[in-house]
Tab-separated table of C-alpha atoms and ligand atoms in Angstrom:
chain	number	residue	atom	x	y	z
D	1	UNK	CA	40.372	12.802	48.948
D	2	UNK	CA	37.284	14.327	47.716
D	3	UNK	CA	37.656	18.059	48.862
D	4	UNK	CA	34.948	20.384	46.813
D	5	UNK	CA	37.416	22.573	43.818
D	6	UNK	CA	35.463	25.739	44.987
D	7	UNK	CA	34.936	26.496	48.719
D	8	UNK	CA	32.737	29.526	49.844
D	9	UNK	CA	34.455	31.373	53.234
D	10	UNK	CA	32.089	33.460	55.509
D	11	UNK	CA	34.550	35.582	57.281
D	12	UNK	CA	32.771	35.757	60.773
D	13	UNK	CA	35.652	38.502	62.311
D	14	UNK	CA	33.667	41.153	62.397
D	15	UNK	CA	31.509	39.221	64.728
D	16	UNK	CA	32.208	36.224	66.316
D	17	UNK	CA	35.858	37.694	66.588
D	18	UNK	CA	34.682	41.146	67.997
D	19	UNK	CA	32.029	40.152	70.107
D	20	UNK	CA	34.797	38.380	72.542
D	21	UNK	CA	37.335	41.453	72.583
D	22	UNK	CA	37.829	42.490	76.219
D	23	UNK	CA	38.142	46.627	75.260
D	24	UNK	CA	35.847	48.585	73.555
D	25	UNK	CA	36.282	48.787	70.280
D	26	UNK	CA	35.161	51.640	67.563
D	27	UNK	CA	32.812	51.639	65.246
D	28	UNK	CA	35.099	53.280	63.013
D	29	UNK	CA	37.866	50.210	63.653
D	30	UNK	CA	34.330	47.555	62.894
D	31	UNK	CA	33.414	49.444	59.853
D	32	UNK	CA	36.726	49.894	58.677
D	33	UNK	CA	37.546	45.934	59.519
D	34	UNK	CA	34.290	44.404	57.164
D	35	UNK	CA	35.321	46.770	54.366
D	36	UNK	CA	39.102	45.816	54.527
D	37	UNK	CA	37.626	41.824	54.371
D	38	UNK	CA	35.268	42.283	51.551
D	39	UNK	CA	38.376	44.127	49.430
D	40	UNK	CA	40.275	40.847	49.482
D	41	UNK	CA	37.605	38.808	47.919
D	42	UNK	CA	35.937	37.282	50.263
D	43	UNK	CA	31.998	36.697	49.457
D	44	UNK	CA	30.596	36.651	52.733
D	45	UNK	CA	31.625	38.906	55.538
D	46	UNK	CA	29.393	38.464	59.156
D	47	UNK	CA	28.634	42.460	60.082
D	48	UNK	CA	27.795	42.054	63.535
D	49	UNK	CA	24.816	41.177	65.691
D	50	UNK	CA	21.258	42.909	66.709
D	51	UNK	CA	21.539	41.025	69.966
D	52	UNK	CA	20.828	42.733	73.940
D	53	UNK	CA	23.465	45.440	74.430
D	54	UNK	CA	23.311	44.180	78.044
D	55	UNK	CA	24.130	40.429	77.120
D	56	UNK	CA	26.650	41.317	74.185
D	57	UNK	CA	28.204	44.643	75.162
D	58	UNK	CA	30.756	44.058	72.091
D	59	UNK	CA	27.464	44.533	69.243
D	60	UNK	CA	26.131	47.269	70.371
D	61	UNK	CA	25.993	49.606	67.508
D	62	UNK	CA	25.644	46.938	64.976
D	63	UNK	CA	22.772	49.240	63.080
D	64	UNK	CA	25.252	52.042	62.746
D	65	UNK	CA	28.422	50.152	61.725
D	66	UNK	CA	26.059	48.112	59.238
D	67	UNK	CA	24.750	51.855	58.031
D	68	UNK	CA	28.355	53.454	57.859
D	69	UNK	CA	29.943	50.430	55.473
D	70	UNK	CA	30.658	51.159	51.813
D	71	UNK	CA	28.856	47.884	50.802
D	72	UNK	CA	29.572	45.720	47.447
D	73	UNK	CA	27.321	44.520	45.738
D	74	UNK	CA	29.251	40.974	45.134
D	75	UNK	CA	29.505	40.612	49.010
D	76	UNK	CA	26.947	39.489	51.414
D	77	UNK	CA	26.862	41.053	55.038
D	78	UNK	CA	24.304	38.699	57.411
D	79	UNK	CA	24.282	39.800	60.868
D	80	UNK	CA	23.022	38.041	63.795
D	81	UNK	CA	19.445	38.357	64.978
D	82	UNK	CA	18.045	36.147	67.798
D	83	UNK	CA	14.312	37.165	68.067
D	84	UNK	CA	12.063	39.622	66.328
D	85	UNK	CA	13.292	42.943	68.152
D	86	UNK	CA	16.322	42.315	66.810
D	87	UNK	CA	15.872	41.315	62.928
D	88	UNK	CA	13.121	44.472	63.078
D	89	UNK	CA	15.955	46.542	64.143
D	90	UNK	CA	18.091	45.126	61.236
D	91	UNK	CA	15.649	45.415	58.446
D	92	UNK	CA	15.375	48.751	59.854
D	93	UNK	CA	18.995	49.592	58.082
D	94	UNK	CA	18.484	47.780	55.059
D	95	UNK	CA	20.228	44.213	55.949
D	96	UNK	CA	19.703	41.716	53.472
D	97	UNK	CA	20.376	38.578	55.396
D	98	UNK	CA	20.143	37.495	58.581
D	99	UNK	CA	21.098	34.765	60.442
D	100	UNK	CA	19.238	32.873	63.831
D	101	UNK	CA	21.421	30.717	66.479
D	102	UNK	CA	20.336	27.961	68.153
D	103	UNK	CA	22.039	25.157	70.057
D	104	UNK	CA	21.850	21.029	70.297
D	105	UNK	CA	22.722	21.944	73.909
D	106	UNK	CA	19.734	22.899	76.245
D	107	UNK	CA	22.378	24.003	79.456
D	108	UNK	CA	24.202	26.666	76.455
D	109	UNK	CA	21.123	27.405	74.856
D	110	UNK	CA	19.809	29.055	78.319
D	111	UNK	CA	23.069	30.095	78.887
D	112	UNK	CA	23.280	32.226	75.403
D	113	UNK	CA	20.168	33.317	74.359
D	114	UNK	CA	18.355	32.603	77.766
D	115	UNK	CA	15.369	30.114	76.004
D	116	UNK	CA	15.157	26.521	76.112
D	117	UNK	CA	15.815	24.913	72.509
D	118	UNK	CA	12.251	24.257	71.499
D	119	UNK	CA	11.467	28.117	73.082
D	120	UNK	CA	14.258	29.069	70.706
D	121	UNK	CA	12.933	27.601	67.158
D	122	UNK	CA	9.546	28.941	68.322
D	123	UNK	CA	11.175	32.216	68.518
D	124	UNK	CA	12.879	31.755	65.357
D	125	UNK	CA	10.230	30.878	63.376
D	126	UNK	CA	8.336	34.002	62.617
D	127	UNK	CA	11.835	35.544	61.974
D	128	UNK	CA	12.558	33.074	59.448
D	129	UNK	CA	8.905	33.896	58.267
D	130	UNK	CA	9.681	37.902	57.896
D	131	UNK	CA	12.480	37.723	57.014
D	132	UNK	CA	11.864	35.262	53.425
D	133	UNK	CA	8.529	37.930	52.752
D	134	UNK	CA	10.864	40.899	53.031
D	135	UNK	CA	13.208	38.822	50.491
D	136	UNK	CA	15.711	38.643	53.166
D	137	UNK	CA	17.979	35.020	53.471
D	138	UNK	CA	18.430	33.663	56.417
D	139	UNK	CA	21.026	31.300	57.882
D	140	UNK	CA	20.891	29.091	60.760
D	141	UNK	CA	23.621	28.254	63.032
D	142	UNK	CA	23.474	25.769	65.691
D	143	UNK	CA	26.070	25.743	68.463
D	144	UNK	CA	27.759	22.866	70.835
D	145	UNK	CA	27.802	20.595	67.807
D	146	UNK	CA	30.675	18.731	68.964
D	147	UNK	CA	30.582	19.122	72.354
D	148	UNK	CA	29.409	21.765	75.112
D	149	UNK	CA	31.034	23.939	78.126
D	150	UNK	CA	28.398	23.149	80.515
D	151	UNK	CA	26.879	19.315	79.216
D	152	UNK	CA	30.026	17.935	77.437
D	153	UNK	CA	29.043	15.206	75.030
D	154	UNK	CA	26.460	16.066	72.292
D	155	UNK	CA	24.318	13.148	70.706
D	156	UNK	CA	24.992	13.771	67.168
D	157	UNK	CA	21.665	12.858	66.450
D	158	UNK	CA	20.279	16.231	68.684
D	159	UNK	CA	22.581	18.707	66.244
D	160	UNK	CA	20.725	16.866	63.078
D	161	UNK	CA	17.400	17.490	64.886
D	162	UNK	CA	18.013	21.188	65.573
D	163	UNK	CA	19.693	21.107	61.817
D	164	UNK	CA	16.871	19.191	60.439
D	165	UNK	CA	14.264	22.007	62.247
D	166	UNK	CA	15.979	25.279	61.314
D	167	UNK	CA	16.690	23.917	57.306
D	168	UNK	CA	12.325	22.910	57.012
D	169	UNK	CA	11.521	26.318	58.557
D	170	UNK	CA	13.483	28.344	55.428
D	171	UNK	CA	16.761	28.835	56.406
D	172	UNK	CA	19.119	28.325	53.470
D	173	UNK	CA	22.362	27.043	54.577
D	174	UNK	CA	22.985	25.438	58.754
D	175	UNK	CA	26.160	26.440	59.976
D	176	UNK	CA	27.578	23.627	62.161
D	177	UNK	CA	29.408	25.061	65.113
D	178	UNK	CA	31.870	23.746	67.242
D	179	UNK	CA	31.700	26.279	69.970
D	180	UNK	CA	34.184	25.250	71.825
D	181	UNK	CA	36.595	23.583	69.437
D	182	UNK	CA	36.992	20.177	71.743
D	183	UNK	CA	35.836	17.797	68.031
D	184	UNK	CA	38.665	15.417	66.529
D	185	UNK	CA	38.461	14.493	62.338
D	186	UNK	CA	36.878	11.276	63.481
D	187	UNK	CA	34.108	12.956	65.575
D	188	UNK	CA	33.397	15.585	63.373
D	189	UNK	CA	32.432	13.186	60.319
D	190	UNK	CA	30.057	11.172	62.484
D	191	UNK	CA	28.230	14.039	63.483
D	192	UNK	CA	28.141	15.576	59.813
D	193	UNK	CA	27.206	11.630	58.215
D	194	UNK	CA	24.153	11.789	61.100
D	195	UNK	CA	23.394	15.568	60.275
D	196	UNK	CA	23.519	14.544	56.479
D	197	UNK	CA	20.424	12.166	56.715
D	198	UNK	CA	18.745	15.031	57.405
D	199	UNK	CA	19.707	17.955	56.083
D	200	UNK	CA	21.924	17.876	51.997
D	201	UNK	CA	24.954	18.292	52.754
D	202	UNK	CA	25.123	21.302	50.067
D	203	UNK	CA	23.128	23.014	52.450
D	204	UNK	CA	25.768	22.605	55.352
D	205	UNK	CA	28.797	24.951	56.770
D	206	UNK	CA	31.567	24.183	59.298
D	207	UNK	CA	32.042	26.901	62.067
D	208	UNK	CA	34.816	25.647	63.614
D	209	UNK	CA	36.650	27.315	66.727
D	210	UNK	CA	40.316	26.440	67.222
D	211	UNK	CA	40.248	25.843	70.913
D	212	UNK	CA	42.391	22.880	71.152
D	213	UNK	CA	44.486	23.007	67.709
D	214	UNK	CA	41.985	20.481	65.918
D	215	UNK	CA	39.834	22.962	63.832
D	216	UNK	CA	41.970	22.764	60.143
D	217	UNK	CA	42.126	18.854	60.654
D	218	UNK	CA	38.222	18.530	61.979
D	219	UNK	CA	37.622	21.169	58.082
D	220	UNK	CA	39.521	18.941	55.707
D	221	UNK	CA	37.467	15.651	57.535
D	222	UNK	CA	34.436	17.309	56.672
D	223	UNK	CA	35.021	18.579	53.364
D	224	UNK	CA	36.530	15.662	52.212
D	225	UNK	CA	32.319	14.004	52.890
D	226	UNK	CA	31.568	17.570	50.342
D	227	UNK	CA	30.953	20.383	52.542
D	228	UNK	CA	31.913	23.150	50.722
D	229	UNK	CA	31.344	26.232	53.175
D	230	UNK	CA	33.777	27.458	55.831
D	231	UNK	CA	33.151	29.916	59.004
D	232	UNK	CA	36.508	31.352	59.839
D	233	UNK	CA	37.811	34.544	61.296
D	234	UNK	CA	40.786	36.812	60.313
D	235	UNK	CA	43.392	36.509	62.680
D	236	UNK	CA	42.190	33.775	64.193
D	237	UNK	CA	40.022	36.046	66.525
D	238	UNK	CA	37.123	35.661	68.776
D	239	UNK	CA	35.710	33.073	71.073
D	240	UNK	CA	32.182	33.111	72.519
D	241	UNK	CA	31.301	34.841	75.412
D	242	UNK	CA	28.871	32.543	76.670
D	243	UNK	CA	31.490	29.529	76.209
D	244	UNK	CA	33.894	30.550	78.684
D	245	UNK	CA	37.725	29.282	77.442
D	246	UNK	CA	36.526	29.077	74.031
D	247	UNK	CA	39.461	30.897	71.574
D	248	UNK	CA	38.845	32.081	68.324
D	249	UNK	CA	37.678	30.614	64.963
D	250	UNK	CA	39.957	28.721	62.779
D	251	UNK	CA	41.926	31.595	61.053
D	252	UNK	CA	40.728	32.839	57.658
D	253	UNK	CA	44.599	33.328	56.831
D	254	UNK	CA	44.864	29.440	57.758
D	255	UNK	CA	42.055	27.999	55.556
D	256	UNK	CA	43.231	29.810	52.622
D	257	UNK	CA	46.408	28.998	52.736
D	258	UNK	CA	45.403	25.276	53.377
D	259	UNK	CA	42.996	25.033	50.711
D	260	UNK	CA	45.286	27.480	48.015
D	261	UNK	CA	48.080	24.619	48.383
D	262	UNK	CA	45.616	21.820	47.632
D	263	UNK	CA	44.625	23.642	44.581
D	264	UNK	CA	40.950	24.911	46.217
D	265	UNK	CA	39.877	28.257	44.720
D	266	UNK	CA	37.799	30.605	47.659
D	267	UNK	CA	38.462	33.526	45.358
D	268	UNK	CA	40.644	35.385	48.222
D	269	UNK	CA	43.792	37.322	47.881
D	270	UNK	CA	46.033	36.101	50.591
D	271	UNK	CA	48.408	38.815	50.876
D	272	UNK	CA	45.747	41.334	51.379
D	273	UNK	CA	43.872	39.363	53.834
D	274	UNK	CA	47.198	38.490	55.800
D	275	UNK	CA	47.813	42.175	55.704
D	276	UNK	CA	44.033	42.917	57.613
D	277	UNK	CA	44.820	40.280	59.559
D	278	UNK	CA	47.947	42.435	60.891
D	279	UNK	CA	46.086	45.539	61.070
D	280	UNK	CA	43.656	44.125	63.433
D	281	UNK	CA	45.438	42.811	65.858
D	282	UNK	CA	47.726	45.815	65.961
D	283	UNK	CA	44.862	47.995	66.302
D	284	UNK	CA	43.354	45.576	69.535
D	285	UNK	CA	46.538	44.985	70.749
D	286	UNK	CA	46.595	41.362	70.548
D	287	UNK	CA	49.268	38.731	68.759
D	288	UNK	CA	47.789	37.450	65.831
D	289	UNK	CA	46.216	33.464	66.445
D	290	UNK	CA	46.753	32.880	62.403
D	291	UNK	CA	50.363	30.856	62.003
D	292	UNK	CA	49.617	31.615	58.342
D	293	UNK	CA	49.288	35.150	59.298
D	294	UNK	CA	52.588	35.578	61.424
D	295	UNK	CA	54.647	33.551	59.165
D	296	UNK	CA	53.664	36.033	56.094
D	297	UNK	CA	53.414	39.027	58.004
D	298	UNK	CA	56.371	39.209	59.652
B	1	HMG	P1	16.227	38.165	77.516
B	1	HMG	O1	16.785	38.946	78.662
B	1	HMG	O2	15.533	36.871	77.806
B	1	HMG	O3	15.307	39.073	76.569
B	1	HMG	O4	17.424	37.892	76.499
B	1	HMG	P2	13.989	39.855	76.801
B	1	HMG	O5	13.161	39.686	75.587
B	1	HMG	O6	13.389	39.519	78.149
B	1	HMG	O7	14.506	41.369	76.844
B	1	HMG	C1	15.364	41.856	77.863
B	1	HMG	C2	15.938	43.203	77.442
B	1	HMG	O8	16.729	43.055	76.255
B	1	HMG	C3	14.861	44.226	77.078
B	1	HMG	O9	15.403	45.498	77.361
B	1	HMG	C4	14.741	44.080	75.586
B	1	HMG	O10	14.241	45.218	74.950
B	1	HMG	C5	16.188	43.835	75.187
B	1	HMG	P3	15.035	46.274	78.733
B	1	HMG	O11	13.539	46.392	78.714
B	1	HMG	O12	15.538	45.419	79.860
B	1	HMG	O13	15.777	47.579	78.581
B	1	HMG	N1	16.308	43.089	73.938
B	1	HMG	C6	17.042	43.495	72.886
B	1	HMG	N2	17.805	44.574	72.685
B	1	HMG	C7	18.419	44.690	71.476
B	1	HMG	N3	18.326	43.755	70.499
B	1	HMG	C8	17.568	42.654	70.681
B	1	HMG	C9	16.883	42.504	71.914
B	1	HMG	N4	16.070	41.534	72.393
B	1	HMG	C10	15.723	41.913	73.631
B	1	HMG	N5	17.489	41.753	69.706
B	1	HMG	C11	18.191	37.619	74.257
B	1	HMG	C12	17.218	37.164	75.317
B	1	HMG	C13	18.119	36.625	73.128
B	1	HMG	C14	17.802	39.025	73.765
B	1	HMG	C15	19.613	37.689	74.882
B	1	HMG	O14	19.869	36.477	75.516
B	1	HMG	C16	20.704	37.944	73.863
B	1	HMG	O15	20.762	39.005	73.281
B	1	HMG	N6	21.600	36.961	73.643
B	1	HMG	C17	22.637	37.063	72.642
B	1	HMG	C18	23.796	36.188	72.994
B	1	HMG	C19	24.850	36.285	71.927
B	1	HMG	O16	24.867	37.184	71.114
B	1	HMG	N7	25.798	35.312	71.956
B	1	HMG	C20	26.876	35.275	71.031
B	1	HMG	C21	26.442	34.873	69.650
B	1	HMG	S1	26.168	33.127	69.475
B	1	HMG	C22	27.744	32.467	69.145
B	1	HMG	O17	28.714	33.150	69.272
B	1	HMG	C23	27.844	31.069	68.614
B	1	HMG	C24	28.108	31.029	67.093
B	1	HMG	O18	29.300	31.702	66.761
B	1	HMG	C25	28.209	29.551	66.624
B	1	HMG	C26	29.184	28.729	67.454
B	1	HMG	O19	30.377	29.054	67.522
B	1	HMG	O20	28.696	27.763	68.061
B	1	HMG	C27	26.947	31.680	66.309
B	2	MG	MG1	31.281	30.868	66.866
């Protein structure tokens, strides 16, 4: 196997776990969550999103929690922006990146940020463009990379157009996502070998959600072809809440473990991260989805 010796993790938690909780949940509890995550080494921690309060009830508040964090300056803290209202409002607090979501679905791409895909990179665009003159990064996601809740199949081929769009207009690094977890190993490398003719691989993350027990399988398949960047969520929590059955990220208590035992360095402290990952889910009142997590936290 050819798994990269260093892997970066972007602890998404704070948003793509939150953003799914049923309650409401504190800002307080957010901010105290993100700094908790960037104290056990982690390099990239997602702070939330400047999305419609009436779409995403879970990220309102972003600007305040994103205000009220003690930030490091080792640690990066992108939050999600899907038009210009939104990365206005998150300049507006001193963010320094960003990241844009599109889909190779056009059924979830209406159903999640209520565009068509082509209406989406239109939109994303001038983002993209104020965002690099402000000296803000930006990432690109797109979702439904494996499959879709309301189409099913995905061509491979549409995720490495989307990819190929959102890398040429300036976003740094594409964040492949399976929304709704449904990829096998076998799956997941033909989609990443088609994405990879377009876009370096360097330049390529795996967001993968857990939904059917495949997601640590579908990560070492793709690493293994040198993808060396890793979505994942502490505790194993989230979902999306335009993907209806979709569960959580892979856990971020999982991945380390995982890639600790094959001698992968992500620079995280295990023990303090399985120790957030306990908090959390105490504090939402929810079992912890990280087997890592119970095993060690018990
Ligand atoms: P729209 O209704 O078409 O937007 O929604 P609009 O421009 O017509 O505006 C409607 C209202 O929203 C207006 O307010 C705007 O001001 C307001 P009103 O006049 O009615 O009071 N508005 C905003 N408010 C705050 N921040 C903004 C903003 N923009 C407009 N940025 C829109 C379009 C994109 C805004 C909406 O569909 C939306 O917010 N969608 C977000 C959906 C979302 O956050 N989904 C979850 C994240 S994606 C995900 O989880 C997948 C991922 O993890 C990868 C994977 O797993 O696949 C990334
Ligand atoms: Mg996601």
């Amino acid at each position: 196997m050819a798994i990269p010796e260093v892997v970066k993790i972007v602890e998404v938690g704070p948003r793509d776990g939150l953003q799914n909780e049923s309650g409401v949940i504190g800002g307080d509890v957010k901010a105290a969550l993100i700094e908790q995550l960037a104290d056990t080494g982690l390099s990239v921690v997602e702070a939330g999103a400047f999305v419609s309060p009436k779409w995403v009830p879970q990220m309102a508040g972003s600007g305040e929690v994103f205000s009220a964090i003690r930030r490091r300056s080792r640690v990066s803290y992108p939050v999600l922006v899907p038009n210009m209202k939104g990365f206005e409002a998150a300049r507006a607090v001193g963010v320094e990146e960003v990241a844009v979501f599109g889909a190779a679905s056009e059924s979830f791409s209406q159903r999640n940020i209520n565009c068509s895909i082509l209406e989406s990179l239109e939109r994303f665009a001038p983002v993209v463009e104020a965002a690099r003159s402000s000296g803000i990064r930006v990432r690109g996601y797109v979702s439904c990379v494996l499959g879709c809740p309301y189409e099913g199949d995905i061509s491979p081929m549409a995720v490495a157009e989307v990819a190929d769009r959102l890398f040429r207009m300036g976003c740094y690094e594409i964040s492949l996502g399976d929304t709704i977890g449904t990829g096998t190993p076998l799956k997941a490398r033909q989609m990443v070998e088609t994405v990879a003719t377009r876009v370096p691989v360097a330049h390529l993350a795996a967001h993968f959600h857990d939904t059917y027990g495949q997601a640590l399988a579908n990560l070492l398949a793709v690493m293994d072809m040198g993808i060396a960047t890793v979505d994942s969520s502490v505790a194993g929590l989230g979902g999306c809440p335009y993907a209806k059955g979709a569960s959580g990220n892979v856990a971020t208590e999982d991945v380390v473990y995982m890639l600790s035992g094959m001698g992968v360095t992500t620079g995280v402290d295990l023990h303090r991260l399985v120790a957030v990952g306990k908090w959390i889910s105490r504090e939402l009142g929810r079992a912890p989805a990280s087997k890592v997590g119970v095993a060690m936290g018990a």
